[in-house]
Amino acid sequence: MNVYEIGNLSKMLANNTYPGRGIVLGVTPDGTKSVAAYFIMGRSVNSRNRVFVQEPDGIRTEAYDPALMKDPHLIIYHPVRQIGQGLIVTNGDQTDTIWEHLAKGESWEAALRTRQFEDDGPNWTPRISGLLAGDGSYKMSILKAADQSGSACTRFFWEYPAVSGLGHFLHTYVCDGNPVIPTFQGEPERVSIPDDIEVFTKELWENLNENNKISLFVRYTDLKTGAYEQRIINKQGE
C-alpha cells in the first residue's frame, strides 16, 4: 500500500454516482497558484432547483425557479467567502460562522466547535469545510454524527502545506444509498491538480454524475499577486 499515492479525480468521480457535495483544495504543479473547487449534487427536485451566483466576496446558492423552492433549509447558503488573503469553502451556512470567528481574530477550529452535522436524520449529512491561505497551505474539516441516532458530533481537522501538484478531496458521502446515504470515512483523499483551470473545470464537471450534478465552482489564485480567475457552471440554464 502506497500511502503517498495521488489519486485520479476523474476516475474517483466517474465511478461514484453520488459523492454529494465536495471540496478540493490544492496547488498547481508549477507551484504558482492555489486551487479551490466546490460542487453540489442533489437527488430531490428541491435540491436540484439551485444555481451558483457570484457575490463580491465569493458565491451563494439560490433557487433557479423560486416557485419550485419548497424548503431553503440546508440548501440555500454562502459556500465560498473571501476573508483577507484567505478563502473559506464549505457545504453550508457554517461558512458565515467561520468568517465571523476569523474576523474577530478567533480560530476556525473554535468556529466549527460551535457547529455540528446537518439536522437531516437519518442521513445526518456531515458539514465539510476548507480554509485556503494566501500562501497555498490549507485546512480541512468534517463534522459527523457519532452514532445512528445523531446524539453526538465527532469533529476532525487537518492541516496541509502547499505541495506543488497535490490537492485533497473531501466529500459528504461515500456513494449513493437507500434509505441511508453512507457518510465520508477517513482522511481527505490525495488527488492531482492540473496547471490549467479550464482542464480542471472540465475534468470535474464532465465526470460528475449527469443525473445528480447541480453546480460547480473553481478558482485559481496567483500566490504572488493574489489575482484569481474562476469558473462557475450550473446545470440549470445550460
JSON list of C-alpha atoms in Angstrom, two decimals:
[
{"chain": "A", "resi": 1, "resn": "MET", "atom": "CA", "xyz": [0.00, 0.00, 0.00]},
{"chain": "A", "resi": 2, "resn": "ASN", "atom": "CA", "xyz": [1.40, 3.37, -1.04]},
{"chain": "A", "resi": 3, "resn": "VAL", "atom": "CA", "xyz": [0.11, 5.96, 1.44]},
{"chain": "A", "resi": 4, "resn": "TYR", "atom": "CA", "xyz": [1.55, 8.74, -0.73]},
{"chain": "A", "resi": 5, "resn": "GLU", "atom": "CA", "xyz": [-0.25, 7.69, -3.89]},
{"chain": "A", "resi": 6, "resn": "ILE", "atom": "CA", "xyz": [-2.01, 10.57, -5.65]},
{"chain": "A", "resi": 7, "resn": "GLY", "atom": "CA", "xyz": [-5.42, 9.62, -6.99]},
{"chain": "A", "resi": 8, "resn": "ASN", "atom": "CA", "xyz": [-7.03, 10.47, -10.31]},
{"chain": "A", "resi": 9, "resn": "LEU", "atom": "CA", "xyz": [-10.00, 12.71, -9.53]},
{"chain": "A", "resi": 10, "resn": "SER", "atom": "CA", "xyz": [-11.68, 11.98, -12.87]},
{"chain": "A", "resi": 11, "resn": "LYS", "atom": "CA", "xyz": [-11.83, 8.28, -12.09]},
{"chain": "A", "resi": 12, "resn": "MET", "atom": "CA", "xyz": [-12.95, 8.89, -8.50]},
{"chain": "A", "resi": 13, "resn": "LEU", "atom": "CA", "xyz": [-15.91, 10.93, -9.69]},
{"chain": "A", "resi": 14, "resn": "ALA", "atom": "CA", "xyz": [-16.76, 8.83, -12.74]},
{"chain": "A", "resi": 15, "resn": "ASN", "atom": "CA", "xyz": [-17.05, 5.72, -10.56]},
{"chain": "A", "resi": 16, "resn": "ASN", "atom": "CA", "xyz": [-19.22, 7.37, -7.89]},
{"chain": "A", "resi": 17, "resn": "THR", "atom": "CA", "xyz": [-22.82, 8.29, -8.68]},
{"chain": "A", "resi": 18, "resn": "TYR", "atom": "CA", "xyz": [-23.26, 10.30, -5.51]},
{"chain": "A", "resi": 19, "resn": "PRO", "atom": "CA", "xyz": [-20.31, 11.78, -3.56]},
{"chain": "A", "resi": 20, "resn": "GLY", "atom": "CA", "xyz": [-22.78, 14.51, -2.53]},
{"chain": "A", "resi": 21, "resn": "ARG", "atom": "CA", "xyz": [-21.10, 17.86, -2.04]},
{"chain": "A", "resi": 22, "resn": "GLY", "atom": "CA", "xyz": [-17.34, 18.10, -2.45]},
{"chain": "A", "resi": 23, "resn": "ILE", "atom": "CA", "xyz": [-14.40, 20.39, -1.74]},
{"chain": "A", "resi": 24, "resn": "VAL", "atom": "CA", "xyz": [-11.00, 20.22, -3.46]},
{"chain": "A", "resi": 25, "resn": "LEU", "atom": "CA", "xyz": [-8.07, 22.37, -2.28]},
{"chain": "A", "resi": 26, "resn": "GLY", "atom": "CA", "xyz": [-4.50, 22.26, -3.53]},
{"chain": "A", "resi": 27, "resn": "VAL", "atom": "CA", "xyz": [-1.68, 23.82, -5.55]},
{"chain": "A", "resi": 28, "resn": "THR", "atom": "CA", "xyz": [-0.82, 23.65, -9.26]},
{"chain": "A", "resi": 29, "resn": "PRO", "atom": "CA", "xyz": [2.17, 21.55, -10.42]},
{"chain": "A", "resi": 30, "resn": "ASP", "atom": "CA", "xyz": [4.22, 24.65, -11.20]},
{"chain": "A", "resi": 31, "resn": "GLY", "atom": "CA", "xyz": [3.67, 25.88, -7.64]},
{"chain": "A", "resi": 32, "resn": "THR", "atom": "CA", "xyz": [2.40, 29.29, -8.72]},
{"chain": "A", "resi": 33, "resn": "LYS", "atom": "CA", "xyz": [-1.32, 29.04, -7.98]},
{"chain": "A", "resi": 34, "resn": "SER", "atom": "CA", "xyz": [-3.58, 27.77, -5.24]},
{"chain": "A", "resi": 35, "resn": "VAL", "atom": "CA", "xyz": [-6.74, 25.96, -6.27]},
{"chain": "A", "resi": 36, "resn": "ALA", "atom": "CA", "xyz": [-10.20, 25.71, -4.75]},
{"chain": "A", "resi": 37, "resn": "ALA", "atom": "CA", "xyz": [-13.19, 23.84, -6.12]},
{"chain": "A", "resi": 38, "resn": "TYR", "atom": "CA", "xyz": [-16.65, 23.17, -4.74]},
{"chain": "A", "resi": 39, "resn": "PHE", "atom": "CA", "xyz": [-19.52, 21.21, -6.28]},
{"chain": "A", "resi": 40, "resn": "ILE", "atom": "CA", "xyz": [-23.04, 20.32, -5.24]},
{"chain": "A", "resi": 41, "resn": "MET", "atom": "CA", "xyz": [-25.22, 17.38, -6.22]},
{"chain": "A", "resi": 42, "resn": "GLY", "atom": "CA", "xyz": [-28.82, 16.52, -5.42]},
{"chain": "A", "resi": 43, "resn": "ARG", "atom": "CA", "xyz": [-31.48, 13.85, -5.79]},
{"chain": "A", "resi": 44, "resn": "SER", "atom": "CA", "xyz": [-34.70, 15.73, -4.98]},
{"chain": "A", "resi": 45, "resn": "VAL", "atom": "CA", "xyz": [-36.48, 18.31, -7.12]},
{"chain": "A", "resi": 46, "resn": "ASN", "atom": "CA", "xyz": [-35.99, 20.87, -4.33]},
{"chain": "A", "resi": 47, "resn": "SER", "atom": "CA", "xyz": [-32.24, 20.24, -4.14]},
{"chain": "A", "resi": 48, "resn": "ARG", "atom": "CA", "xyz": [-31.74, 20.24, -7.91]},
{"chain": "A", "resi": 49, "resn": "ASN", "atom": "CA", "xyz": [-33.54, 23.57, -8.27]},
{"chain": "A", "resi": 50, "resn": "ARG", "atom": "CA", "xyz": [-30.39, 25.57, -7.50]},
{"chain": "A", "resi": 51, "resn": "VAL", "atom": "CA", "xyz": [-27.62, 27.56, -9.15]},
{"chain": "A", "resi": 52, "resn": "PHE", "atom": "CA", "xyz": [-24.40, 29.22, -8.02]},
{"chain": "A", "resi": 53, "resn": "VAL", "atom": "CA", "xyz": [-24.49, 33.01, -8.18]},
{"chain": "A", "resi": 54, "resn": "GLN", "atom": "CA", "xyz": [-21.40, 35.21, -7.92]},
{"chain": "A", "resi": 55, "resn": "GLU", "atom": "CA", "xyz": [-21.07, 37.56, -4.93]},
{"chain": "A", "resi": 56, "resn": "PRO", "atom": "CA", "xyz": [-18.42, 40.27, -4.33]},
{"chain": "A", "resi": 57, "resn": "ASP", "atom": "CA", "xyz": [-16.67, 38.02, -1.81]},
{"chain": "A", "resi": 58, "resn": "GLY", "atom": "CA", "xyz": [-17.46, 34.61, -3.30]},
{"chain": "A", "resi": 59, "resn": "ILE", "atom": "CA", "xyz": [-20.61, 32.76, -4.33]},
{"chain": "A", "resi": 60, "resn": "ARG", "atom": "CA", "xyz": [-24.02, 31.85, -2.94]},
{"chain": "A", "resi": 61, "resn": "THR", "atom": "CA", "xyz": [-26.69, 29.34, -3.88]},
{"chain": "A", "resi": 62, "resn": "GLU", "atom": "CA", "xyz": [-30.12, 30.47, -4.97]},
{"chain": "A", "resi": 63, "resn": "ALA", "atom": "CA", "xyz": [-33.27, 28.89, -6.41]},
{"chain": "A", "resi": 64, "resn": "TYR", "atom": "CA", "xyz": [-33.25, 28.61, -10.19]},
{"chain": "A", "resi": 65, "resn": "ASP", "atom": "CA", "xyz": [-37.05, 28.73, -10.15]},
{"chain": "A", "resi": 66, "resn": "PRO", "atom": "CA", "xyz": [-38.28, 30.41, -6.94]},
{"chain": "A", "resi": 67, "resn": "ALA", "atom": "CA", "xyz": [-41.78, 28.96, -7.49]},
{"chain": "A", "resi": 68, "resn": "LEU", "atom": "CA", "xyz": [-40.39, 25.44, -7.11]},
{"chain": "A", "resi": 69, "resn": "MET", "atom": "CA", "xyz": [-38.47, 26.11, -3.90]},
{"chain": "A", "resi": 70, "resn": "LYS", "atom": "CA", "xyz": [-40.19, 24.23, -1.08]},
{"chain": "A", "resi": 71, "resn": "ASP", "atom": "CA", "xyz": [-37.62, 24.32, 1.71]},
{"chain": "A", "resi": 72, "resn": "PRO", "atom": "CA", "xyz": [-34.49, 26.53, 1.65]},
{"chain": "A", "resi": 73, "resn": "HIS", "atom": "CA", "xyz": [-33.24, 24.92, 4.88]},
{"chain": "A", "resi": 74, "resn": "LEU", "atom": "CA", "xyz": [-29.76, 23.44, 4.34]},
{"chain": "A", "resi": 75, "resn": "ILE", "atom": "CA", "xyz": [-29.63, 24.16, 0.60]},
{"chain": "A", "resi": 76, "resn": "ILE", "atom": "CA", "xyz": [-29.51, 27.97, 0.37]},
{"chain": "A", "resi": 77, "resn": "TYR", "atom": "CA", "xyz": [-26.26, 29.35, 1.79]},
{"chain": "A", "resi": 78, "resn": "HIS", "atom": "CA", "xyz": [-22.99, 31.16, 1.03]},
{"chain": "A", "resi": 79, "resn": "PRO", "atom": "CA", "xyz": [-20.49, 28.33, 0.30]},
{"chain": "A", "resi": 80, "resn": "VAL", "atom": "CA", "xyz": [-17.48, 30.47, -0.65]},
{"chain": "A", "resi": 81, "resn": "ARG", "atom": "CA", "xyz": [-16.36, 33.66, 1.09]},
{"chain": "A", "resi": 82, "resn": "GLN", "atom": "CA", "xyz": [-13.10, 35.61, 0.98]},
{"chain": "A", "resi": 83, "resn": "ILE", "atom": "CA", "xyz": [-11.58, 36.91, 4.21]},
{"chain": "A", "resi": 84, "resn": "GLY", "atom": "CA", "xyz": [-8.35, 38.84, 3.80]},
{"chain": "A", "resi": 85, "resn": "GLN", "atom": "CA", "xyz": [-5.99, 36.58, 1.83]},
{"chain": "A", "resi": 86, "resn": "GLY", "atom": "CA", "xyz": [-7.94, 33.51, 2.88]},
{"chain": "A", "resi": 87, "resn": "LEU", "atom": "CA", "xyz": [-10.81, 31.70, 1.17]},
{"chain": "A", "resi": 88, "resn": "ILE", "atom": "CA", "xyz": [-13.47, 29.81, 3.11]},
{"chain": "A", "resi": 89, "resn": "VAL", "atom": "CA", "xyz": [-15.22, 26.94, 1.30]},
{"chain": "A", "resi": 90, "resn": "THR", "atom": "CA", "xyz": [-17.97, 24.90, 2.96]},
{"chain": "A", "resi": 91, "resn": "ASN", "atom": "CA", "xyz": [-21.13, 22.96, 2.24]},
{"chain": "A", "resi": 92, "resn": "GLY", "atom": "CA", "xyz": [-23.43, 25.04, 4.44]},
{"chain": "A", "resi": 93, "resn": "ASP", "atom": "CA", "xyz": [-24.04, 28.14, 6.50]},
{"chain": "A", "resi": 94, "resn": "GLN", "atom": "CA", "xyz": [-21.01, 27.33, 8.65]},
{"chain": "A", "resi": 95, "resn": "THR", "atom": "CA", "xyz": [-19.20, 29.50, 6.09]},
{"chain": "A", "resi": 96, "resn": "ASP", "atom": "CA", "xyz": [-20.62, 32.52, 7.87]},
{"chain": "A", "resi": 97, "resn": "THR", "atom": "CA", "xyz": [-19.76, 31.08, 11.31]},
{"chain": "A", "resi": 98, "resn": "ILE", "atom": "CA", "xyz": [-16.13, 30.64, 10.26]},
{"chain": "A", "resi": 99, "resn": "TRP", "atom": "CA", "xyz": [-15.99, 34.10, 8.68]},
{"chain": "A", "resi": 100, "resn": "GLU", "atom": "CA", "xyz": [-17.36, 35.75, 11.83]},
{"chain": "A", "resi": 101, "resn": "HIS", "atom": "CA", "xyz": [-14.87, 33.98, 14.11]},
{"chain": "A", "resi": 102, "resn": "LEU", "atom": "CA", "xyz": [-11.90, 34.74, 11.87]},
{"chain": "A", "resi": 103, "resn": "ALA", "atom": "CA", "xyz": [-12.97, 38.39, 11.62]},
{"chain": "A", "resi": 104, "resn": "LYS", "atom": "CA", "xyz": [-12.73, 38.57, 15.42]},
{"chain": "A", "resi": 105, "resn": "GLY", "atom": "CA", "xyz": [-9.27, 37.01, 15.43]},
{"chain": "A", "resi": 106, "resn": "GLU", "atom": "CA", "xyz": [-10.51, 33.62, 16.60]},
{"chain": "A", "resi": 107, "resn": "SER", "atom": "CA", "xyz": [-9.62, 30.26, 15.08]},
{"chain": "A", "resi": 108, "resn": "TRP", "atom": "CA", "xyz": [-11.61, 28.30, 12.57]},
{"chain": "A", "resi": 109, "resn": "GLU", "atom": "CA", "xyz": [-11.46, 25.31, 14.94]},
{"chain": "A", "resi": 110, "resn": "ALA", "atom": "CA", "xyz": [-13.24, 27.41, 17.57]},
{"chain": "A", "resi": 111, "resn": "ALA", "atom": "CA", "xyz": [-15.84, 28.35, 14.98]},
{"chain": "A", "resi": 112, "resn": "LEU", "atom": "CA", "xyz": [-16.52, 24.76, 13.97]},
{"chain": "A", "resi": 113, "resn": "ARG", "atom": "CA", "xyz": [-16.76, 23.62, 17.58]},
{"chain": "A", "resi": 114, "resn": "THR", "atom": "CA", "xyz": [-19.94, 25.69, 17.77]},
{"chain": "A", "resi": 115, "resn": "ARG", "atom": "CA", "xyz": [-21.48, 23.69, 14.89]},
{"chain": "A", "resi": 116, "resn": "GLN", "atom": "CA", "xyz": [-22.33, 20.08, 14.14]},
{"chain": "A", "resi": 117, "resn": "PHE", "atom": "CA", "xyz": [-23.62, 17.88, 11.30]},
{"chain": "A", "resi": 118, "resn": "GLU", "atom": "CA", "xyz": [-26.83, 18.76, 9.47]},
{"chain": "A", "resi": 119, "resn": "ASP", "atom": "CA", "xyz": [-30.18, 18.00, 11.08]},
{"chain": "A", "resi": 120, "resn": "ASP", "atom": "CA", "xyz": [-31.42, 15.77, 8.28]},
{"chain": "A", "resi": 121, "resn": "GLY", "atom": "CA", "xyz": [-31.67, 12.40, 10.01]},
{"chain": "A", "resi": 122, "resn": "PRO", "atom": "CA", "xyz": [-31.30, 9.54, 9.30]},
{"chain": "A", "resi": 123, "resn": "ASN", "atom": "CA", "xyz": [-28.50, 10.72, 6.97]},
{"chain": "A", "resi": 124, "resn": "TRP", "atom": "CA", "xyz": [-27.06, 13.33, 9.36]},
{"chain": "A", "resi": 125, "resn": "THR", "atom": "CA", "xyz": [-25.15, 14.82, 6.44]},
{"chain": "A", "resi": 126, "resn": "PRO", "atom": "CA", "xyz": [-21.63, 15.88, 7.50]},
{"chain": "A", "resi": 127, "resn": "ARG", "atom": "CA", "xyz": [-20.58, 19.51, 7.42]},
{"chain": "A", "resi": 128, "resn": "ILE", "atom": "CA", "xyz": [-17.39, 19.75, 5.38]},
{"chain": "A", "resi": 129, "resn": "SER", "atom": "CA", "xyz": [-15.22, 22.88, 5.40]},
{"chain": "A", "resi": 130, "resn": "GLY", "atom": "CA", "xyz": [-11.98, 24.17, 3.93]},
{"chain": "A", "resi": 131, "resn": "LEU", "atom": "CA", "xyz": [-9.81, 27.22, 4.56]},
{"chain": "A", "resi": 132, "resn": "LEU", "atom": "CA", "xyz": [-7.27, 28.15, 1.87]},
{"chain": "A", "resi": 133, "resn": "ALA", "atom": "CA", "xyz": [-4.49, 30.52, 2.99]},
{"chain": "A", "resi": 134, "resn": "GLY", "atom": "CA", "xyz": [-2.70, 33.14, 0.90]},
{"chain": "A", "resi": 135, "resn": "ASP", "atom": "CA", "xyz": [0.48, 31.03, 0.77]},
{"chain": "A", "resi": 136, "resn": "GLY", "atom": "CA", "xyz": [-1.31, 27.99, -0.66]},
{"chain": "A", "resi": 137, "resn": "SER", "atom": "CA", "xyz": [-1.47, 26.00, 2.57]},
{"chain": "A", "resi": 138, "resn": "TYR", "atom": "CA", "xyz": [-4.93, 24.90, 3.66]},
{"chain": "A", "resi": 139, "resn": "LYS", "atom": "CA", "xyz": [-7.08, 23.34, 6.34]},
{"chain": "A", "resi": 140, "resn": "MET", "atom": "CA", "xyz": [-9.99, 20.93, 6.04]},
{"chain": "A", "resi": 141, "resn": "SER", "atom": "CA", "xyz": [-12.60, 19.65, 8.46]},
{"chain": "A", "resi": 142, "resn": "ILE", "atom": "CA", "xyz": [-15.58, 17.33, 8.69]},
{"chain": "A", "resi": 143, "resn": "LEU", "atom": "CA", "xyz": [-18.24, 17.25, 11.40]},
{"chain": "A", "resi": 144, "resn": "LYS", "atom": "CA", "xyz": [-20.06, 13.90, 11.57]},
{"chain": "A", "resi": 145, "resn": "ALA", "atom": "CA", "xyz": [-22.66, 12.15, 13.68]},
{"chain": "A", "resi": 146, "resn": "ALA", "atom": "CA", "xyz": [-21.13, 9.89, 16.31]},
{"chain": "A", "resi": 147, "resn": "ASP", "atom": "CA", "xyz": [-23.96, 7.34, 16.04]},
{"chain": "A", "resi": 148, "resn": "GLN", "atom": "CA", "xyz": [-27.07, 6.44, 14.05]},
{"chain": "A", "resi": 149, "resn": "SER", "atom": "CA", "xyz": [-29.35, 8.50, 16.28]},
{"chain": "A", "resi": 150, "resn": "GLY", "atom": "CA", "xyz": [-27.30, 11.67, 15.86]},
{"chain": "A", "resi": 151, "resn": "SER", "atom": "CA", "xyz": [-26.87, 12.02, 19.62]},
{"chain": "A", "resi": 152, "resn": "ALA", "atom": "CA", "xyz": [-23.35, 13.50, 19.45]},
{"chain": "A", "resi": 153, "resn": "CYS", "atom": "CA", "xyz": [-20.88, 15.06, 17.00]},
{"chain": "A", "resi": 154, "resn": "THR", "atom": "CA", "xyz": [-17.36, 13.99, 16.11]},
{"chain": "A", "resi": 155, "resn": "ARG", "atom": "CA", "xyz": [-15.06, 16.68, 14.69]},
{"chain": "A", "resi": 156, "resn": "PHE", "atom": "CA", "xyz": [-11.99, 16.10, 12.54]},
{"chain": "A", "resi": 157, "resn": "PHE", "atom": "CA", "xyz": [-9.41, 18.71, 11.48]},
{"chain": "A", "resi": 158, "resn": "TRP", "atom": "CA", "xyz": [-6.49, 18.50, 9.04]},
{"chain": "A", "resi": 159, "resn": "GLU", "atom": "CA", "xyz": [-3.74, 20.96, 8.03]},
{"chain": "A", "resi": 160, "resn": "TYR", "atom": "CA", "xyz": [-1.81, 20.72, 4.78]},
{"chain": "A", "resi": 161, "resn": "PRO", "atom": "CA", "xyz": [1.26, 22.57, 3.44]},
{"chain": "A", "resi": 162, "resn": "ALA", "atom": "CA", "xyz": [1.36, 23.85, -0.12]},
{"chain": "A", "resi": 163, "resn": "VAL", "atom": "CA", "xyz": [2.79, 20.97, -2.18]},
{"chain": "A", "resi": 164, "resn": "SER", "atom": "CA", "xyz": [3.06, 21.52, -5.93]},
{"chain": "A", "resi": 165, "resn": "GLY", "atom": "CA", "xyz": [0.64, 19.36, -7.92]},
{"chain": "A", "resi": 166, "resn": "LEU", "atom": "CA", "xyz": [-1.10, 17.97, -4.86]},
{"chain": "A", "resi": 167, "resn": "GLY", "atom": "CA", "xyz": [-4.63, 18.53, -3.64]},
{"chain": "A", "resi": 168, "resn": "HIS", "atom": "CA", "xyz": [-7.06, 16.98, -1.20]},
{"chain": "A", "resi": 169, "resn": "PHE", "atom": "CA", "xyz": [-10.66, 15.98, -1.86]},
{"chain": "A", "resi": 170, "resn": "LEU", "atom": "CA", "xyz": [-13.28, 15.90, 0.89]},
{"chain": "A", "resi": 171, "resn": "HIS", "atom": "CA", "xyz": [-16.91, 14.99, 0.21]},
{"chain": "A", "resi": 172, "resn": "THR", "atom": "CA", "xyz": [-20.04, 14.36, 2.23]},
{"chain": "A", "resi": 173, "resn": "TYR", "atom": "CA", "xyz": [-20.90, 10.81, 1.12]},
{"chain": "A", "resi": 174, "resn": "VAL", "atom": "CA", "xyz": [-19.01, 7.66, 0.19]},
{"chain": "A", "resi": 175, "resn": "CYS", "atom": "CA", "xyz": [-21.56, 6.83, -2.52]},
{"chain": "A", "resi": 176, "resn": "ASP", "atom": "CA", "xyz": [-25.31, 6.69, -3.07]},
{"chain": "A", "resi": 177, "resn": "GLY", "atom": "CA", "xyz": [-27.56, 4.74, -0.72]},
{"chain": "A", "resi": 178, "resn": "ASN", "atom": "CA", "xyz": [-31.16, 3.96, 0.13]},
{"chain": "A", "resi": 179, "resn": "PRO", "atom": "CA", "xyz": [-32.63, 4.71, 2.58]},
{"chain": "A", "resi": 180, "resn": "VAL", "atom": "CA", "xyz": [-29.46, 5.97, 4.32]},
{"chain": "A", "resi": 181, "resn": "ILE", "atom": "CA", "xyz": [-26.56, 7.50, 2.37]},
{"chain": "A", "resi": 182, "resn": "PRO", "atom": "CA", "xyz": [-23.19, 6.42, 3.84]},
{"chain": "A", "resi": 183, "resn": "THR", "atom": "CA", "xyz": [-21.08, 9.34, 5.07]},
{"chain": "A", "resi": 184, "resn": "PHE", "atom": "CA", "xyz": [-17.46, 10.01, 4.12]},
{"chain": "A", "resi": 185, "resn": "GLN", "atom": "CA", "xyz": [-14.87, 7.97, 6.01]},
{"chain": "A", "resi": 186, "resn": "GLY", "atom": "CA", "xyz": [-11.17, 8.54, 6.71]},
{"chain": "A", "resi": 187, "resn": "GLU", "atom": "CA", "xyz": [-8.85, 11.37, 5.69]},
{"chain": "A", "resi": 188, "resn": "PRO", "atom": "CA", "xyz": [-9.36, 13.69, 2.72]},
{"chain": "A", "resi": 189, "resn": "GLU", "atom": "CA", "xyz": [-8.25, 11.92, -0.46]},
{"chain": "A", "resi": 190, "resn": "ARG", "atom": "CA", "xyz": [-4.98, 12.87, -2.18]},
{"chain": "A", "resi": 191, "resn": "VAL", "atom": "CA", "xyz": [-5.60, 13.99, -5.78]},
{"chain": "A", "resi": 192, "resn": "SER", "atom": "CA", "xyz": [-3.58, 15.53, -8.59]},
{"chain": "A", "resi": 193, "resn": "ILE", "atom": "CA", "xyz": [-4.14, 19.16, -9.58]},
{"chain": "A", "resi": 194, "resn": "PRO", "atom": "CA", "xyz": [-3.53, 20.36, -13.18]},
{"chain": "A", "resi": 195, "resn": "ASP", "atom": "CA", "xyz": [-1.95, 23.71, -14.09]},
{"chain": "A", "resi": 196, "resn": "ASP", "atom": "CA", "xyz": [-4.86, 24.82, -16.28]},
{"chain": "A", "resi": 197, "resn": "ILE", "atom": "CA", "xyz": [-8.18, 25.97, -14.81]},
{"chain": "A", "resi": 198, "resn": "GLU", "atom": "CA", "xyz": [-10.06, 25.01, -17.99]},
{"chain": "A", "resi": 199, "resn": "VAL", "atom": "CA", "xyz": [-8.68, 21.47, -17.84]},
{"chain": "A", "resi": 200, "resn": "PHE", "atom": "CA", "xyz": [-9.57, 21.09, -14.17]},
{"chain": "A", "resi": 201, "resn": "THR", "atom": "CA", "xyz": [-13.06, 22.55, -14.55]},
{"chain": "A", "resi": 202, "resn": "LYS", "atom": "CA", "xyz": [-13.79, 20.21, -17.46]},
{"chain": "A", "resi": 203, "resn": "GLU", "atom": "CA", "xyz": [-12.34, 17.25, -15.55]},
{"chain": "A", "resi": 204, "resn": "LEU", "atom": "CA", "xyz": [-14.66, 17.87, -12.63]},
{"chain": "A", "resi": 205, "resn": "TRP", "atom": "CA", "xyz": [-17.85, 18.75, -14.48]},
{"chain": "A", "resi": 206, "resn": "GLU", "atom": "CA", "xyz": [-17.71, 16.01, -17.10]},
{"chain": "A", "resi": 207, "resn": "ASN", "atom": "CA", "xyz": [-17.09, 13.28, -14.52]},
{"chain": "A", "resi": 208, "resn": "LEU", "atom": "CA", "xyz": [-19.79, 14.26, -12.03]},
{"chain": "A", "resi": 209, "resn": "ASN", "atom": "CA", "xyz": [-22.86, 12.06, -12.44]},
{"chain": "A", "resi": 210, "resn": "GLU", "atom": "CA", "xyz": [-25.06, 13.61, -15.11]},
{"chain": "A", "resi": 211, "resn": "ASN", "atom": "CA", "xyz": [-28.33, 12.98, -13.26]},
{"chain": "A", "resi": 212, "resn": "ASN", "atom": "CA", "xyz": [-27.19, 14.26, -9.89]},
{"chain": "A", "resi": 213, "resn": "LYS", "atom": "CA", "xyz": [-24.77, 17.14, -10.56]},
{"chain": "A", "resi": 214, "resn": "ILE", "atom": "CA", "xyz": [-26.07, 20.66, -9.99]},
{"chain": "A", "resi": 215, "resn": "SER", "atom": "CA", "xyz": [-23.32, 23.31, -9.88]},
{"chain": "A", "resi": 216, "resn": "LEU", "atom": "CA", "xyz": [-19.53, 23.70, -9.85]},
{"chain": "A", "resi": 217, "resn": "PHE", "atom": "CA", "xyz": [-17.20, 26.48, -8.72]},
{"chain": "A", "resi": 218, "resn": "VAL", "atom": "CA", "xyz": [-13.43, 26.55, -9.47]},
{"chain": "A", "resi": 219, "resn": "ARG", "atom": "CA", "xyz": [-10.91, 29.26, -8.57]},
{"chain": "A", "resi": 220, "resn": "TYR", "atom": "CA", "xyz": [-7.17, 29.53, -9.35]},
{"chain": "A", "resi": 221, "resn": "THR", "atom": "CA", "xyz": [-5.30, 32.20, -7.35]},
{"chain": "A", "resi": 222, "resn": "ASP", "atom": "CA", "xyz": [-1.82, 33.53, -8.14]},
{"chain": "A", "resi": 223, "resn": "LEU", "atom": "CA", "xyz": [0.25, 33.06, -4.97]},
{"chain": "A", "resi": 224, "resn": "LYS", "atom": "CA", "xyz": [2.42, 36.11, -5.66]},
{"chain": "A", "resi": 225, "resn": "THR", "atom": "CA", "xyz": [-0.16, 38.69, -6.66]},
{"chain": "A", "resi": 226, "resn": "GLY", "atom": "CA", "xyz": [-3.39, 37.32, -5.19]},
{"chain": "A", "resi": 227, "resn": "ALA", "atom": "CA", "xyz": [-5.11, 37.79, -8.55]},
{"chain": "A", "resi": 228, "resn": "TYR", "atom": "CA", "xyz": [-7.53, 35.00, -9.41]},
{"chain": "A", "resi": 229, "resn": "GLU", "atom": "CA", "xyz": [-9.66, 33.61, -12.17]},
{"chain": "A", "resi": 230, "resn": "GLN", "atom": "CA", "xyz": [-12.70, 31.47, -11.57]},
{"chain": "A", "resi": 231, "resn": "ARG", "atom": "CA", "xyz": [-15.34, 29.42, -13.32]},
{"chain": "A", "resi": 232, "resn": "ILE", "atom": "CA", "xyz": [-18.98, 28.77, -12.38]},
{"chain": "A", "resi": 233, "resn": "ILE", "atom": "CA", "xyz": [-21.07, 26.12, -14.13]},
{"chain": "A", "resi": 234, "resn": "ASN", "atom": "CA", "xyz": [-24.76, 25.50, -13.45]},
{"chain": "A", "resi": 235, "resn": "LYS", "atom": "CA", "xyz": [-26.69, 22.59, -14.93]},
{"chain": "A", "resi": 236, "resn": "GLN", "atom": "CA", "xyz": [-29.88, 24.62, -14.78]},
{"chain": "A", "resi": 237, "resn": "GLY", "atom": "CA", "xyz": [-29.83, 27.08, -17.65]},
{"chain": "A", "resi": 238, "resn": "GLU", "atom": "CA", "xyz": [-27.08, 25.31, -19.61]}
]
